[in-house]
């Protein structure tokens, strides 16, 4: 038996907080009866309906790793009909992205319908490493690198320590290529971190995500995760 809000969140429908809101406002029913009590416990055999949608409690999970191209939005559907990352994957299952990459960012993105794993990976405490290659305007200085490594303030938040390596600095074009590894995922974090030390990011690519490396995949390509890879991802949280 599990708490209703946890089950709804784990099935990937929404966050736990949003599930609590839906329950409190009478949008959730269990076996046909509306439930507004937040502590209600449910079993796997119970039928849960949220806002008219019956949640599938016995799913077959699917897991994909995609090399996201530029100009694709990280969401399940877009009101302006722009192409989404989900459109790139050939499946009839309702998968969704784990975390987000900006419209103009390329690189590794995990998609699944496994809400338990997705929530674990996205939780702020998960500390999953993400490595980006940033092409930035200007020539980055050792002081800026030091600041990025120890943490900069973005939106009143001090970023956690990051690993930073300068790949190249081009005096002629006045651009630098910098590799940065962060273990958190605030909105537009990498771009804001570079802005905080005075550099605009022109291009951003996520080359590594947890145990995955972009070397495997061309832009726009994707593949299913192996059973072993899924087990390794779960083992990160033991
Ligand atoms: N940081 C950003 O600024 N953008 C991304 O897409 C990912 C990380």
CSV table of C-alpha atoms and ligand atoms in Angstrom, one decimal:
chain,number,residue,atom,x,y,z
A,1,UNK,CA,0.0,0.0,0.0
A,2,UNK,CA,1.3,3.4,-0.9
A,3,UNK,CA,0.1,7.0,-0.4
A,4,UNK,CA,-2.1,8.1,-3.3
A,5,UNK,CA,-0.1,11.3,-4.1
A,6,UNK,CA,3.1,9.2,-4.3
A,7,UNK,CA,1.6,6.7,-6.6
A,8,UNK,CA,0.3,9.4,-9.0
A,9,UNK,CA,3.7,11.1,-9.0
A,10,UNK,CA,5.5,7.8,-9.5
A,11,UNK,CA,3.4,6.9,-12.5
A,12,UNK,CA,4.7,10.1,-14.0
A,13,UNK,CA,1.4,12.0,-14.2
A,14,UNK,CA,2.7,15.0,-12.3
A,15,UNK,CA,4.8,16.1,-9.3
A,16,UNK,CA,3.8,14.9,-5.8
A,17,UNK,CA,2.9,18.5,-4.8
A,18,UNK,CA,0.6,18.8,-7.9
A,19,UNK,CA,-0.9,15.4,-7.1
A,20,UNK,CA,-1.7,16.7,-3.6
A,21,UNK,CA,-3.4,19.7,-5.1
A,22,UNK,CA,-5.4,17.5,-7.4
A,23,UNK,CA,-6.5,15.3,-4.6
A,24,UNK,CA,-7.5,18.2,-2.3
A,25,UNK,CA,-9.5,19.8,-5.1
A,26,UNK,CA,-11.5,16.6,-5.7
A,27,UNK,CA,-10.0,15.7,-9.1
A,28,UNK,CA,-8.9,12.2,-8.1
A,29,UNK,CA,-11.0,9.1,-7.7
A,30,UNK,CA,-10.0,5.6,-6.5
A,31,UNK,CA,-12.2,2.7,-7.8
A,32,UNK,CA,-14.8,5.3,-8.9
A,33,UNK,CA,-15.0,7.2,-5.6
A,34,UNK,CA,-13.6,10.7,-5.3
A,35,UNK,CA,-10.9,10.9,-2.6
A,36,UNK,CA,-9.8,14.2,-1.0
A,37,UNK,CA,-7.9,12.8,1.9
A,38,UNK,CA,-4.2,13.2,1.3
A,39,UNK,CA,-3.0,10.3,3.4
A,40,UNK,CA,-5.2,7.7,1.5
A,41,UNK,CA,-3.3,4.5,0.8
A,42,UNK,CA,-3.9,2.5,-2.4
A,43,UNK,CA,-2.9,-0.9,-3.8
A,44,UNK,CA,-1.6,-1.7,-7.3
A,45,UNK,CA,-4.9,-3.3,-8.2
A,46,UNK,CA,-6.9,0.0,-7.4
A,47,UNK,CA,-8.1,2.0,-10.4
A,48,UNK,CA,-6.9,5.6,-10.1
A,49,UNK,CA,-8.5,8.3,-12.2
A,50,UNK,CA,-7.1,11.8,-12.3
A,51,UNK,CA,-9.1,14.6,-14.1
A,52,UNK,CA,-10.8,11.9,-16.2
A,53,UNK,CA,-7.6,10.0,-17.1
A,54,UNK,CA,-7.3,6.4,-15.8
A,55,UNK,CA,-3.7,5.9,-14.8
A,56,UNK,CA,-2.1,2.7,-15.9
A,57,UNK,CA,-0.7,1.1,-12.8
A,58,UNK,CA,0.8,-2.0,-14.5
A,59,UNK,CA,2.9,-0.4,-17.2
A,60,UNK,CA,5.6,-1.9,-19.3
A,61,UNK,CA,8.4,0.7,-19.0
A,62,UNK,CA,10.3,2.1,-21.9
A,63,UNK,CA,13.6,4.0,-21.6
A,64,UNK,CA,15.4,5.9,-24.4
A,65,UNK,CA,18.5,8.1,-24.7
A,66,UNK,CA,18.3,10.7,-27.4
A,67,UNK,CA,20.8,13.1,-28.9
A,68,UNK,CA,18.5,16.1,-29.0
A,69,UNK,CA,18.9,18.4,-32.0
A,70,UNK,CA,18.6,22.2,-31.9
A,71,UNK,CA,15.1,23.6,-32.5
A,72,UNK,CA,13.2,20.9,-30.7
A,73,UNK,CA,11.3,21.6,-27.5
A,74,UNK,CA,11.8,19.5,-24.4
A,75,UNK,CA,8.1,18.7,-23.6
A,76,UNK,CA,5.5,16.2,-24.5
A,77,UNK,CA,3.4,18.6,-26.6
A,78,UNK,CA,3.7,22.2,-27.6
A,79,UNK,CA,0.8,24.7,-27.9
A,80,UNK,CA,2.5,26.3,-30.8
A,81,UNK,CA,2.9,23.0,-32.6
A,82,UNK,CA,6.7,23.0,-32.5
A,83,UNK,CA,8.4,19.7,-32.8
A,84,UNK,CA,9.0,18.1,-29.4
A,85,UNK,CA,11.6,15.6,-28.2
A,86,UNK,CA,8.8,13.0,-27.9
A,87,UNK,CA,7.9,13.4,-31.6
A,88,UNK,CA,11.4,12.1,-32.4
A,89,UNK,CA,10.9,8.7,-30.7
A,90,UNK,CA,8.9,6.0,-32.5
A,91,UNK,CA,6.7,4.7,-29.8
A,92,UNK,CA,3.0,4.5,-28.9
A,93,UNK,CA,3.8,4.7,-25.2
A,94,UNK,CA,3.4,8.1,-23.4
A,95,UNK,CA,7.0,8.7,-22.6
A,96,UNK,CA,8.3,12.1,-21.3
A,97,UNK,CA,11.7,13.7,-21.0
A,98,UNK,CA,13.6,13.5,-17.7
A,99,UNK,CA,14.6,17.1,-17.0
A,100,UNK,CA,15.0,19.6,-19.8
A,101,UNK,CA,17.3,20.9,-22.4
A,102,UNK,CA,16.7,24.4,-23.9
A,103,UNK,CA,15.2,24.7,-27.4
A,104,UNK,CA,18.7,25.6,-28.8
A,105,UNK,CA,20.7,23.1,-26.7
A,106,UNK,CA,21.7,19.8,-28.2
A,107,UNK,CA,22.8,16.6,-26.5
A,108,UNK,CA,21.8,13.8,-24.3
A,109,UNK,CA,18.3,13.5,-22.9
A,110,UNK,CA,16.6,10.6,-21.3
A,111,UNK,CA,13.0,9.8,-22.0
A,112,UNK,CA,10.8,7.2,-20.2
A,113,UNK,CA,7.4,6.4,-18.8
A,114,UNK,CA,9.0,5.2,-15.5
A,115,UNK,CA,8.0,7.9,-13.1
A,116,UNK,CA,9.9,6.4,-10.2
A,117,UNK,CA,13.2,6.6,-12.0
A,118,UNK,CA,12.4,9.9,-13.6
A,119,UNK,CA,11.6,11.5,-10.2
A,120,UNK,CA,14.7,10.0,-8.6
A,121,UNK,CA,16.9,11.4,-11.4
A,122,UNK,CA,15.3,14.8,-11.3
A,123,UNK,CA,15.3,15.2,-7.5
A,124,UNK,CA,17.6,18.0,-6.4
A,125,UNK,CA,19.3,15.6,-4.0
A,126,UNK,CA,20.2,13.1,-6.8
A,127,UNK,CA,23.4,14.9,-7.8
A,128,UNK,CA,23.6,13.3,-11.3
A,129,UNK,CA,26.6,14.5,-13.2
A,130,UNK,CA,25.9,16.4,-16.5
A,131,UNK,CA,28.7,17.5,-18.7
A,132,UNK,CA,28.2,20.3,-21.2
A,133,UNK,CA,30.4,21.8,-23.8
A,134,UNK,CA,29.8,25.5,-24.1
A,135,UNK,CA,30.9,27.8,-26.8
A,136,UNK,CA,31.1,31.2,-25.2
A,137,UNK,CA,31.8,34.8,-26.3
A,138,UNK,CA,35.1,36.2,-25.0
A,139,UNK,CA,38.2,34.7,-23.6
A,140,UNK,CA,37.6,33.1,-20.3
A,141,UNK,CA,40.0,34.1,-17.5
A,142,UNK,CA,41.5,31.9,-14.7
A,143,UNK,CA,39.5,34.0,-12.2
A,144,UNK,CA,36.2,33.2,-13.9
A,145,UNK,CA,37.1,29.5,-14.1
A,146,UNK,CA,37.8,29.6,-10.4
A,147,UNK,CA,34.5,31.3,-9.7
A,148,UNK,CA,32.5,28.7,-11.8
A,149,UNK,CA,34.3,25.9,-10.0
A,150,UNK,CA,33.5,27.1,-6.5
A,151,UNK,CA,30.0,28.3,-7.3
A,152,UNK,CA,28.4,31.5,-8.6
A,153,UNK,CA,25.1,33.2,-7.6
A,154,UNK,CA,22.3,32.8,-10.1
A,155,UNK,CA,18.7,34.0,-9.2
A,156,UNK,CA,19.8,34.3,-5.5
A,157,UNK,CA,21.1,30.7,-5.5
A,158,UNK,CA,24.7,29.7,-5.1
A,159,UNK,CA,25.6,26.9,-7.5
A,160,UNK,CA,27.2,23.7,-6.2
A,161,UNK,CA,30.9,23.2,-7.0
A,162,UNK,CA,31.4,22.4,-10.7
A,163,UNK,CA,34.2,20.8,-12.7
A,164,UNK,CA,35.4,23.2,-15.4
A,165,UNK,CA,38.0,22.6,-18.1
A,166,UNK,CA,39.0,25.1,-20.9
A,167,UNK,CA,39.1,23.2,-24.2
A,168,UNK,CA,40.3,26.2,-26.3
A,169,UNK,CA,40.5,29.9,-26.4
A,170,UNK,CA,40.5,31.7,-29.8
A,171,UNK,CA,41.9,35.2,-29.7
A,172,UNK,CA,41.0,35.9,-33.3
A,173,UNK,CA,37.3,35.0,-33.0
A,174,UNK,CA,37.2,36.1,-29.3
A,175,UNK,CA,35.5,32.8,-28.3
A,176,UNK,CA,36.2,30.1,-25.8
A,177,UNK,CA,35.1,26.4,-25.6
A,178,UNK,CA,34.6,25.3,-22.1
A,179,UNK,CA,33.6,21.9,-20.6
A,180,UNK,CA,31.6,22.2,-17.5
A,181,UNK,CA,30.2,19.4,-15.3
A,182,UNK,CA,27.4,20.2,-12.9
A,183,UNK,CA,25.5,17.9,-10.5
A,184,UNK,CA,22.2,19.9,-10.4
A,185,UNK,CA,19.8,21.2,-12.9
A,186,UNK,CA,18.3,24.6,-12.3
A,187,UNK,CA,16.6,26.3,-15.3
A,188,UNK,CA,19.1,27.5,-17.9
A,189,UNK,CA,21.8,26.8,-15.3
A,190,UNK,CA,24.8,26.6,-17.5
A,191,UNK,CA,23.9,29.7,-19.5
A,192,UNK,CA,23.2,31.6,-16.3
A,193,UNK,CA,26.5,30.5,-14.7
A,194,UNK,CA,28.5,31.8,-17.7
A,195,UNK,CA,26.4,35.0,-17.7
A,196,UNK,CA,27.3,35.4,-14.0
A,197,UNK,CA,31.0,35.6,-14.9
A,198,UNK,CA,30.3,37.9,-17.9
A,199,UNK,CA,30.2,35.4,-20.9
A,200,UNK,CA,27.2,34.8,-23.2
A,201,UNK,CA,26.8,31.2,-24.2
A,202,UNK,CA,26.5,30.9,-28.0
A,203,UNK,CA,26.1,27.1,-28.2
A,204,UNK,CA,25.5,24.4,-25.7
A,205,UNK,CA,25.7,20.7,-26.0
A,206,UNK,CA,25.2,18.1,-23.2
A,207,UNK,CA,27.9,15.4,-23.9
A,208,UNK,CA,27.4,13.3,-20.8
A,209,UNK,CA,24.5,12.5,-18.6
A,210,UNK,CA,24.9,10.1,-15.7
A,211,UNK,CA,26.4,6.9,-17.2
A,212,UNK,CA,25.8,8.0,-20.8
A,213,UNK,CA,28.2,9.5,-23.4
A,214,UNK,CA,27.2,11.3,-26.6
A,215,UNK,CA,29.8,9.3,-28.6
A,216,UNK,CA,27.2,6.6,-29.0
A,217,UNK,CA,24.7,8.8,-30.9
A,218,UNK,CA,24.5,11.2,-33.8
A,219,UNK,CA,22.3,14.3,-33.5
A,220,UNK,CA,18.7,13.3,-33.7
A,221,UNK,CA,19.4,9.6,-33.1
A,222,UNK,CA,18.2,7.7,-30.1
A,223,UNK,CA,18.3,4.2,-28.7
A,224,UNK,CA,16.6,2.1,-26.0
A,225,UNK,CA,18.5,1.6,-22.8
A,226,UNK,CA,19.5,-2.0,-22.0
A,227,UNK,CA,18.2,-3.7,-18.9
A,228,UNK,CA,21.7,-3.4,-17.4
A,229,UNK,CA,21.8,0.3,-17.9
A,230,UNK,CA,18.4,0.8,-16.3
A,231,UNK,CA,19.6,-1.4,-13.3
A,232,UNK,CA,22.8,0.8,-13.1
A,233,UNK,CA,20.6,4.0,-13.0
A,234,UNK,CA,18.5,2.5,-10.2
A,235,UNK,CA,21.6,1.4,-8.3
A,236,UNK,CA,22.8,5.1,-8.2
A,237,UNK,CA,20.1,5.7,-5.6
A,238,UNK,CA,20.8,2.7,-3.3
B,1,LIG,N1,21.8,24.7,-18.9
B,1,LIG,C1,21.3,25.6,-19.8
B,1,LIG,O1,21.5,26.8,-19.6
B,1,LIG,N2,20.6,25.1,-20.8
B,1,LIG,C2,20.4,23.8,-21.0
B,1,LIG,O2,19.7,23.4,-22.0
B,1,LIG,C3,20.9,22.9,-20.1
B,1,LIG,C4,21.6,23.4,-19.0
